[in-house]
Coordinates of C-alpha atoms and ligand atoms in Angstrom, one line a residue:
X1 CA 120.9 92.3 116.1
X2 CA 118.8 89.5 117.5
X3 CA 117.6 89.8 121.1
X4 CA 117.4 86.5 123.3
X5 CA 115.4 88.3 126.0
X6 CA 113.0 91.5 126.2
X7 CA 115.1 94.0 124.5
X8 CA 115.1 96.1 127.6
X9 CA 116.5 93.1 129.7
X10 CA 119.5 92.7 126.9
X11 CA 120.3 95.9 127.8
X12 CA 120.5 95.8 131.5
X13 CA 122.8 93.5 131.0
X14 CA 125.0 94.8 128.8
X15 CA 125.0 98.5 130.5
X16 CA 122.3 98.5 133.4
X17 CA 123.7 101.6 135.1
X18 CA 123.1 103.5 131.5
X19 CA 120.1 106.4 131.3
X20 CA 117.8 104.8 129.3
X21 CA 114.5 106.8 130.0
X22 CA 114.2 110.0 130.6
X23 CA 110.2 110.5 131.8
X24 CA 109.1 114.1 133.0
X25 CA 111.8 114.8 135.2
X26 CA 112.7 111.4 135.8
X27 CA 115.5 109.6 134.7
X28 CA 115.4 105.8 134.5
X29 CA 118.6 103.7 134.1
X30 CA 117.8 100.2 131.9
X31 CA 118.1 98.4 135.5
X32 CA 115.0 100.4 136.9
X33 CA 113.5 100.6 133.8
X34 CA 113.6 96.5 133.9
X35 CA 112.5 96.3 137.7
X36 CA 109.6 99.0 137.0
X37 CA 108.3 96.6 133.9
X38 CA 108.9 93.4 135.7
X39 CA 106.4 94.8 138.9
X40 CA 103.9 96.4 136.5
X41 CA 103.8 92.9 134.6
X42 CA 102.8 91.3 137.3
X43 CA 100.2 94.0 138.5
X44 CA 98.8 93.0 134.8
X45 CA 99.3 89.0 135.2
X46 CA 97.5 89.8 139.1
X47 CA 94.3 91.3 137.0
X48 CA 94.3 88.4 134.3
X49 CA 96.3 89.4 131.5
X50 CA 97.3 86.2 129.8
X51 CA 99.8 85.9 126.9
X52 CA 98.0 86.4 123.3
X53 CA 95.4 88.6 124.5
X54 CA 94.0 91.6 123.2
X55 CA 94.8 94.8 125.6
X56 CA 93.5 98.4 124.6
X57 CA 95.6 100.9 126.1
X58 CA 93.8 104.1 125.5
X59 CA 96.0 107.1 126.8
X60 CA 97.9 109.9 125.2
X61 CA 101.9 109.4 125.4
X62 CA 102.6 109.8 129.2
X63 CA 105.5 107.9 131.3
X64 CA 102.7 105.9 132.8
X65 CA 101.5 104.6 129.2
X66 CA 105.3 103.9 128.0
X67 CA 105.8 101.9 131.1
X68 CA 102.4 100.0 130.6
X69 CA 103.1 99.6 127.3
X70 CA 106.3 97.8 128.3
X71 CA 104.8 95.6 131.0
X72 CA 102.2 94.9 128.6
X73 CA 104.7 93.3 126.3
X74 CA 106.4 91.6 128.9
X75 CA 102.8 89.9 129.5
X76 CA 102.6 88.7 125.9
X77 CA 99.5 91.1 125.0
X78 CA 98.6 91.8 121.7
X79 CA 98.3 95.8 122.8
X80 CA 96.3 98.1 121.4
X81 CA 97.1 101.9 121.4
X82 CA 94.1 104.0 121.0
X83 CA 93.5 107.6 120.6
X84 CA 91.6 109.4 123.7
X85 CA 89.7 111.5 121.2
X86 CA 88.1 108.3 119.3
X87 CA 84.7 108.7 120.2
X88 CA 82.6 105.8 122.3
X89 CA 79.8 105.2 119.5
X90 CA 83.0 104.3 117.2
X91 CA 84.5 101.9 119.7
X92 CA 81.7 100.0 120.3
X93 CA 81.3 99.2 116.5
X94 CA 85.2 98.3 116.7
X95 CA 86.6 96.6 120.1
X96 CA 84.0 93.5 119.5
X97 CA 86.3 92.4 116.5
X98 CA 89.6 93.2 117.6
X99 CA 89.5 90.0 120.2
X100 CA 90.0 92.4 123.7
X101 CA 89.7 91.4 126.9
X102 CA 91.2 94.3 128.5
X103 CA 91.8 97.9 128.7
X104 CA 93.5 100.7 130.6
X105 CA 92.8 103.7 130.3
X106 CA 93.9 106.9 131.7
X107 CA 91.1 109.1 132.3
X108 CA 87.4 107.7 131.6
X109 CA 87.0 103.9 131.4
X110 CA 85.4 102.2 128.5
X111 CA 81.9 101.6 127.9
X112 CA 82.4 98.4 125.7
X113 CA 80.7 95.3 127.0
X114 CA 82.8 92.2 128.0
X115 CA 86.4 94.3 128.6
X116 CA 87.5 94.1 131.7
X117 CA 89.5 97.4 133.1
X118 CA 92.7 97.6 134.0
X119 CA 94.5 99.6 136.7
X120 CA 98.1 100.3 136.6
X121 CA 99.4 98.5 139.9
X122 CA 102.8 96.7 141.3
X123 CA 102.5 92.7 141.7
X124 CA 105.2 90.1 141.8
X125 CA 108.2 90.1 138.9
X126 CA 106.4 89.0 136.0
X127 CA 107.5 87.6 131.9
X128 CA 106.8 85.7 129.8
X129 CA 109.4 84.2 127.8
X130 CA 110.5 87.0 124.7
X131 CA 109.3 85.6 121.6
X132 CA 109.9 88.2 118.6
X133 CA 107.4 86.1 116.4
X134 CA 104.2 86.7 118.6
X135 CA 102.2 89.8 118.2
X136 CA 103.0 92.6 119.8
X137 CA 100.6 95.1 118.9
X138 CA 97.7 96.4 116.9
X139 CA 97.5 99.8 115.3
X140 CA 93.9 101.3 113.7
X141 CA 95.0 102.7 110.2
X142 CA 93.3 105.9 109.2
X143 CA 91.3 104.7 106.0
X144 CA 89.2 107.1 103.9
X145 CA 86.2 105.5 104.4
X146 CA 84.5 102.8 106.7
X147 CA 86.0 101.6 109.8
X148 CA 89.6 101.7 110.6
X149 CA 91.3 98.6 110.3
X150 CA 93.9 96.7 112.9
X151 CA 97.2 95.9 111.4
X152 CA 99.4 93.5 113.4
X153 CA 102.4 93.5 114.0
X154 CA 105.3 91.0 115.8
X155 CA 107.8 92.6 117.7
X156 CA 110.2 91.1 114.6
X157 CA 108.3 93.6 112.0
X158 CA 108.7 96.5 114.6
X159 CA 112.7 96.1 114.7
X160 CA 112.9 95.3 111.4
X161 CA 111.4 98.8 110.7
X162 CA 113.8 100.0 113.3
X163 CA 117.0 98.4 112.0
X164 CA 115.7 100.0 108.1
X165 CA 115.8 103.4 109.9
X166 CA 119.0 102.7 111.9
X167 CA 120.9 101.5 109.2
X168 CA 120.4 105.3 107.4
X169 CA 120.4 107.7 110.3
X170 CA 123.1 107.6 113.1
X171 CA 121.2 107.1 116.5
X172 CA 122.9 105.3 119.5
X173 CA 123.3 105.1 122.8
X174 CA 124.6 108.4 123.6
X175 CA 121.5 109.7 122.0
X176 CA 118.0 110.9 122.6
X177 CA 115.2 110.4 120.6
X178 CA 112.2 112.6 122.1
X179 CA 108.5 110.5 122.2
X180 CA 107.3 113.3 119.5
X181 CA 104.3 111.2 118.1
X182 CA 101.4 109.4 119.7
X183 CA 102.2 105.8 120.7
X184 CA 98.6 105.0 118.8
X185 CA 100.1 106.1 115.7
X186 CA 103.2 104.4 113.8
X187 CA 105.4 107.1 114.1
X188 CA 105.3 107.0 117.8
X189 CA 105.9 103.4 117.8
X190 CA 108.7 103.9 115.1
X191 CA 110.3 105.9 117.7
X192 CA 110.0 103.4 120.5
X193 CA 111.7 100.3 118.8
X194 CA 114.2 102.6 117.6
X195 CA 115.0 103.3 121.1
X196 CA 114.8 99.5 122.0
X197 CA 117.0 98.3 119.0
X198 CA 119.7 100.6 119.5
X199 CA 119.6 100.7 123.1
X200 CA 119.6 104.9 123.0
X201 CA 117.9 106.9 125.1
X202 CA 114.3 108.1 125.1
X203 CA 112.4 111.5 126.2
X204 CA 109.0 111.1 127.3
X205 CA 107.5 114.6 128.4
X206 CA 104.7 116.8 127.7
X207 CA 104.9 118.4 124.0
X208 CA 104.0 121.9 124.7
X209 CA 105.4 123.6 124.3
X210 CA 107.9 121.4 122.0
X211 CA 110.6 123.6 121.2
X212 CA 111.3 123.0 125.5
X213 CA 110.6 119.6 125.4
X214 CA 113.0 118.9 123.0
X215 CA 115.6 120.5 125.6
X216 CA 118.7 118.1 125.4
X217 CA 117.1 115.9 122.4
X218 CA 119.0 114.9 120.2
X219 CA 116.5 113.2 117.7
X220 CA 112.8 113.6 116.9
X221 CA 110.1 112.4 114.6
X222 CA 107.6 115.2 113.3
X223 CA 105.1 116.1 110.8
X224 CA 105.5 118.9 108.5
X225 CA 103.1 121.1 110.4
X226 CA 105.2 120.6 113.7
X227 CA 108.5 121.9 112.4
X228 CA 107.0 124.8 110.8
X229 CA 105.4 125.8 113.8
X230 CA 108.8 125.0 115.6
X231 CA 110.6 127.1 113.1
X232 CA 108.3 130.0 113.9
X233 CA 110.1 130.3 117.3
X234 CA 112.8 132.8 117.6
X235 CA 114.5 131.0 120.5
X236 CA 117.4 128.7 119.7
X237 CA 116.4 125.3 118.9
X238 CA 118.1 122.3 120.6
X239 CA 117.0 119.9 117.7
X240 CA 119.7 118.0 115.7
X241 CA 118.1 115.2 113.6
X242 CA 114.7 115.1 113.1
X243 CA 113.0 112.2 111.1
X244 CA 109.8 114.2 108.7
X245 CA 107.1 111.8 107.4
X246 CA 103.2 111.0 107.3
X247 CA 102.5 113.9 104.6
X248 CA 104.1 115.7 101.8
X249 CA 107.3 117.5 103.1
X250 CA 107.9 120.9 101.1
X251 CA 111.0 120.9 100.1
X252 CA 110.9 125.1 101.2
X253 CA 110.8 123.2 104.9
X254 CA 113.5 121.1 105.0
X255 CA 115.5 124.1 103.4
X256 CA 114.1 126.6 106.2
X257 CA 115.1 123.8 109.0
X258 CA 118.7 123.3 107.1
X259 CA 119.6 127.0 107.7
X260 CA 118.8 126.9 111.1
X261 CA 121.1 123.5 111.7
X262 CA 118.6 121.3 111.8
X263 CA 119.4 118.1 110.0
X264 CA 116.5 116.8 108.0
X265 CA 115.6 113.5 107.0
X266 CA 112.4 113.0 104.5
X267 CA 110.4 109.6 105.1
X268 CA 107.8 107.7 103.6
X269 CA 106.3 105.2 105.7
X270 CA 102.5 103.7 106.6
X271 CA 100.8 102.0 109.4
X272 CA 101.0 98.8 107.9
X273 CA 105.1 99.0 107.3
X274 CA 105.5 100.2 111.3
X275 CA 106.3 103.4 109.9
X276 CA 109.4 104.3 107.6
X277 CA 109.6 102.4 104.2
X278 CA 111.9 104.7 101.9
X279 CA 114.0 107.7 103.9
X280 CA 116.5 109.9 102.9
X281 CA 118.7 113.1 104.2
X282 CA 116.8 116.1 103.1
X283 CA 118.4 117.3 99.8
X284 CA 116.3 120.0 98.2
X285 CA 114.5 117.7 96.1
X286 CA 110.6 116.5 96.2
X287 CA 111.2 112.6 96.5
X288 CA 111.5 110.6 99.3
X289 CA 114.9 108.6 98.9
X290 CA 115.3 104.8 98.4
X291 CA 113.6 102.0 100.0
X292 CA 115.4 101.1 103.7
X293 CA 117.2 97.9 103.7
X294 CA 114.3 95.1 104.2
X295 CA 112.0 96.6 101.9
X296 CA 111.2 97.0 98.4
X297 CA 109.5 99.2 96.4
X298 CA 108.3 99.2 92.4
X299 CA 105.3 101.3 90.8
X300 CA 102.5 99.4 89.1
X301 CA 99.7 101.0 87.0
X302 CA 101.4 104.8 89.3
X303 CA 100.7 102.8 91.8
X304 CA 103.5 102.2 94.6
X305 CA 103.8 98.7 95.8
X306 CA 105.8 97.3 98.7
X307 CA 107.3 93.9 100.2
X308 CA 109.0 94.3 103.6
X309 CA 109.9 92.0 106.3
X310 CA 108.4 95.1 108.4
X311 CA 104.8 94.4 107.2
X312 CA 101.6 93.9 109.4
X313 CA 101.1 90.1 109.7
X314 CA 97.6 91.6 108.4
X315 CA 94.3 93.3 109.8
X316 CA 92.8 91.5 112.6
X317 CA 89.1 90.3 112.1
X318 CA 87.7 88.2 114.7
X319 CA 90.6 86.3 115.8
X320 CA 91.6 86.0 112.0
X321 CA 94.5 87.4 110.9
X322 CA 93.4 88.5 107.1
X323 CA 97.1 88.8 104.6
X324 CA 97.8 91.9 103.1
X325 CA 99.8 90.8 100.3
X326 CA 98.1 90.9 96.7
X327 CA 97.8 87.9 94.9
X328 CA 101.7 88.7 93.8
X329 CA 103.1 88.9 97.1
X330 CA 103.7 92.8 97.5
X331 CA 101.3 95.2 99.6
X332 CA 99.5 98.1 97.0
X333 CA 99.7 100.9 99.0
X334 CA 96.6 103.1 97.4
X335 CA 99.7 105.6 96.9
X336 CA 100.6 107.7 93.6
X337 CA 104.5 107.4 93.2
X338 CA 107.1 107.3 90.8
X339 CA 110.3 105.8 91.0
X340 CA 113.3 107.8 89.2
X341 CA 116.4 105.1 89.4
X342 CA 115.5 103.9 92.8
X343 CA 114.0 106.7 94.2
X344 CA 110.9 107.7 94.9
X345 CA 108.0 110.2 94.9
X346 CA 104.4 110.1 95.9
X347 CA 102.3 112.4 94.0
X348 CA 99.7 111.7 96.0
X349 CA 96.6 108.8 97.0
X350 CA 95.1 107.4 94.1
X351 CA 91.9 107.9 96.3
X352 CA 91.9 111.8 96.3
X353 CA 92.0 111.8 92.7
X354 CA 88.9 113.8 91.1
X355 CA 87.9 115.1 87.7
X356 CA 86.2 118.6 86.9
X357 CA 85.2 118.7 83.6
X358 CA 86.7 115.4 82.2
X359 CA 90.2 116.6 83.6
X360 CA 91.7 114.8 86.1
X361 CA 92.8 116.9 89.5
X362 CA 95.3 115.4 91.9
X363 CA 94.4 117.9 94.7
X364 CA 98.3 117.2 96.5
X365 CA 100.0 118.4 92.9
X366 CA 97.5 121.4 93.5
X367 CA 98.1 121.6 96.9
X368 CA 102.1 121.6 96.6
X369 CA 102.1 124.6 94.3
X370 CA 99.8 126.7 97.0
X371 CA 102.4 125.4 99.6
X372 CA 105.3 127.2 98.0
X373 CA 103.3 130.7 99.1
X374 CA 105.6 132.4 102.0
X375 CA 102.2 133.2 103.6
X376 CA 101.0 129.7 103.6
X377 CA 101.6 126.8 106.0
X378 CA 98.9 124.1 104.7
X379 CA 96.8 123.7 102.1
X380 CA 94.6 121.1 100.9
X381 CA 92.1 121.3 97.9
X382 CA 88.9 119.4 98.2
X383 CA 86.2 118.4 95.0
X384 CA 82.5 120.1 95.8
X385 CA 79.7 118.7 93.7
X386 CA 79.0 121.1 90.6
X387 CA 76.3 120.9 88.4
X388 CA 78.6 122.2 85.3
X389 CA 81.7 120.5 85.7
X390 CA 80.4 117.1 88.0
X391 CA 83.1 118.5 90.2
X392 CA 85.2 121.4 91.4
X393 CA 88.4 122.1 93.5
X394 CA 88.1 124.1 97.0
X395 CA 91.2 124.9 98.9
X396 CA 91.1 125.2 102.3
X397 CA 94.6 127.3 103.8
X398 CA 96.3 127.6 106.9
X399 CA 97.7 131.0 106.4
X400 CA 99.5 133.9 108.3
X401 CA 96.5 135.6 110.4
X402 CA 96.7 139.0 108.6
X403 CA 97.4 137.0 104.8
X404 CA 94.3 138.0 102.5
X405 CA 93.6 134.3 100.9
X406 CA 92.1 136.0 97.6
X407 CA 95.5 136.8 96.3
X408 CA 96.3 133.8 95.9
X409 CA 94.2 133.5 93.1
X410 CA 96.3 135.7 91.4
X411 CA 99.3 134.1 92.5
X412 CA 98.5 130.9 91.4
X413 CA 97.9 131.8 87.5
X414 CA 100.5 129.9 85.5
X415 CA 101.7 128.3 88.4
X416 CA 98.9 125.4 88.0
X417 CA 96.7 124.4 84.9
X418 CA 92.9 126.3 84.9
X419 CA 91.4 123.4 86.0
X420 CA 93.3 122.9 89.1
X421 CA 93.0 126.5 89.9
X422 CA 90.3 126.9 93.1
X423 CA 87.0 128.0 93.0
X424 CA 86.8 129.1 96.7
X425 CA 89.4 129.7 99.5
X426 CA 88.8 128.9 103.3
X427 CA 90.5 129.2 106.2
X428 CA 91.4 126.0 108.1
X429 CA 89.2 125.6 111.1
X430 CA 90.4 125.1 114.0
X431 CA 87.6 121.9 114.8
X432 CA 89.5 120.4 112.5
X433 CA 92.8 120.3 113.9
X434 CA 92.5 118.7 116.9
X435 CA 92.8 114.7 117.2
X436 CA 95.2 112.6 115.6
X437 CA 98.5 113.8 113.8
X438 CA 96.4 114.2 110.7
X439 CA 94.2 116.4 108.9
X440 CA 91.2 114.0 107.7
X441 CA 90.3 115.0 104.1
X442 CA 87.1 113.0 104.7
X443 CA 86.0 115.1 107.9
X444 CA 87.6 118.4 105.8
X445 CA 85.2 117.6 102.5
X446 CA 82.5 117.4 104.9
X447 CA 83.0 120.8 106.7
X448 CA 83.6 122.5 103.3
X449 CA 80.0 121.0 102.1
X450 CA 78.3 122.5 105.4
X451 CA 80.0 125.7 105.0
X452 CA 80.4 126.3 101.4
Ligands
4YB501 C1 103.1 110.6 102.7 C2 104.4 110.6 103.1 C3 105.3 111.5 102.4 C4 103.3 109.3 104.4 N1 104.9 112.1 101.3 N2 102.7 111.2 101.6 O1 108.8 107.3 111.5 C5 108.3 107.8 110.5 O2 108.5 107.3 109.4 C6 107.6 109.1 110.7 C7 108.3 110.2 111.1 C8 107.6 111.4 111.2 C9 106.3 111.5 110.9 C10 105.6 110.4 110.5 C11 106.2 109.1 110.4 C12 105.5 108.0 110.0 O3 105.7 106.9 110.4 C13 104.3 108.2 109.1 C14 103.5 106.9 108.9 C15 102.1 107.2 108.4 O4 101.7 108.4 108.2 N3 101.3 106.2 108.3 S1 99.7 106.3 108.0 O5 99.2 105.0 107.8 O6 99.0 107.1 108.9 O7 99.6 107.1 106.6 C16 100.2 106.6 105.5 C17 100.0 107.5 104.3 O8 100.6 108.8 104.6 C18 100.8 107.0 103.1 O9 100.1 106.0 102.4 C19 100.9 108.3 102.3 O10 99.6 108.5 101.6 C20 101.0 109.3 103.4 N4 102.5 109.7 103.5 N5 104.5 109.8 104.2 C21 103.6 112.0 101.0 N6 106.6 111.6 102.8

């Protein structure tokens, strides 16, 4: 599929009187979705935004950010999703290099020098002309250490990602796809192009609790922790395809989701791919399928490389656009994998990786086996400094409330080597659970250093 306008303008062509949006209570066709963008557009153009600038729109997903978000791509912005929750001090070390000249944001404005501020306000029907090779948008990967990095991406790369997915899992226009992920985050975005490529429909409403606001849904992206929680619920659940990525999925999950008719689908994907790079339909094993049509996938030195035409143009620097591709042409992802035919399995991030006693510990090997535990949600297993051994594993658990954590000690024996068994079990605390849709081992190894 190749668009020769906005996607959302193909569409109200084709089918204008079509639901395209559902947002809160709202329901928009494609036609007043287009005539909503095209006046919000020109509110932007009114207050300066010029094609090929940088816009931060910081705002968790609401109908106002999709809409902006739109209208900001009708502008020709390079847009920038950010998390509320990143704090000021880390923004002003970042914006300066990411080339803004905007931002809007929902709730307090921003208190970076030389960004103008954006309100969200009708003008005049406004475009500029749809051009799938300019950049579309930015998105901060999480890195381990230092600063989080801009990846680029075209609107081609985002429906190439799209049309990967689409090719696998059946998603059209009688279907919805519920906005179940941040728009700052890939998997957000992953949803959005979806929606755009395949001309579908969209929910946009608040996520809590989900298992309503997946009420008439056909499709959703979550993370591991989401569905378990969802699976908790003793109400019927609406859910019929949901699309699981962005951390190891236990296979006991997919299995617990199967029995209650919900179709799963296990992806792999990264900030730099626009989300979903190998995918397949949940089948009681621990790998994540093949690679999607448009990318590829081989393991060098356990290391999982990729080529794709989804990829990041690169990471944004200054008005530079620095590649991503290795001096071979493929993207090292930092991931553990192995491939098995075609198919895939990440054992984990090369970075984790930590020795106790001159043996190696993978803490996600570790941290699957503890997963397996009825009583256990999520587990991770952190090194803490030790005079003996240079280093030793923690785990930290997200357990049932009444669960004892010390018998898992017990449990564990034979399940993992000695070396890999923990020293110490914690509790997960709640500080650490709130922000993005990921636990940060980095924040995690420091909280286990204060507290241990
Ligand atoms: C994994 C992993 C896996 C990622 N096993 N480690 O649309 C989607 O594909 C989607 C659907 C639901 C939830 C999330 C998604 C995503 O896009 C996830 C994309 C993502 O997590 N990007 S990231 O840049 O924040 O992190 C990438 C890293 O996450 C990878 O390099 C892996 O380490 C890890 N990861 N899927 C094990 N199935």
């Amino acid at each position: 599929m190749s668009f020769q306008d906005f996607p959302w303008q193909h569409w109200a062509h084709l089918r204008g009187n079509q639901s395209a949006l559902i947002l809160g209570d709202d329901s928009l066709t494609w036609r007043e979705l287009c005539q909503r963008i095209d006046m919000l557009a020109g509110g932007f153009q009114q207050q300066g935004v010029r094609e090929g600038q940088g816009v931060v729109l910081r705002s968790k997903n609401s109908p106002e950010m999709v809409l902006a978000f739109l209208a900001l791509l009708q502008c020709g912005a390079r847009v920038l999703p950010l998390n509320p929750q990143l704090p000021d001090a880390l923004l002003e070390q970042l914006l300066p290099d990411l080339t803004i000249s905007h931002a809007l944001t929902f709730g307090a404005p921003l208190s970076v020098a030389n960004i103008n501020s954006l309100t969200l306000e009708e003008g005049e029907r406004f475009q500029v002309a749809w051009q799938p090779s300019r950049f579309a948008s930015m998105t901060l990967t999480s890195g381990s250490t230092g600063l989080p990095k801009a990846a680029v991406h075209t609107a081609q790369a985002h429906l190439a990602s799209a049309a990967g997915v689409l090719a696998v899992m059946n998603y059209d226009t009688n279907d919805s796809w519920l906005l179940s992920l941040p728009l700052f985050h890939v998997s957000g975005q992953g949803i959005l192009w979806r929606w755009l490529l395949a001309g579908g429909g969209m929910v946009v409403r608040d996520l809590h609790p989900l298992n309503d606001a997946l009420q008439g849904c056909t499709h959703a992206s979550l993370v591991p922790t989401q569905l378990w929680r969802l699976l908790e619920q003793s109400q019927p659940l609406a859910l019929r395809e949901v699309l699981l990525g962005g951390a190891a999925i236990p296979v006991e999950l997919t299995q617990a989701a199967q029995a209650k008719g919900i179709h799963c689908w296990c992806g792999y994907g990264l900030t730099e791919l626009a989300s979903t790079v190998c995918a397949k339909r949940a089948d009681g094993l621990p790998d994540v399928g093949e690679a999607l049509s448009g990318r590829e996938v081989k393991v060098v030195n356990d290391e999982v490389w990729i080529r794709a035409t989804s990829l990041a143009s690169g990471y944004w620097k200054a008005g530079n656009v620095a590649p991503l591709v290795n001096a071979e042409g493929w993207f090292a992802t930092r991931d553990r994998g192995v491939l098995n035919g075609n198919r895939l399995t990440i054992i984990g991030r090369l970075d984790n990786l930590f020795f106790s006693g001159g043996e190696g510990i993978q803490p996600e090997e570790v941290e699957s086996v503890i997963a397996k535990h009825p009583a256990v949600k999520l587990a991770f297993v952190v090194p803490v400094d030790d005079a003996e051994f240079g280093q030793r594993p923690m785990a930290v658990v997200e357990a049932d409330d009444d669960f004892d954590l010390s018998l898992l000690t017990e449990w564990l024996q034979g399940k993992v080597a000695r070396f890999q068994q923990p020293v110490r079990w914690l509790r997960l605390p709640d500080e650490i659970k709130q922000g993005g849709i990921k636990i940060s081992r980095a924040q995690l190894k420091l909280w286990v250093e204060r507290v241990a």
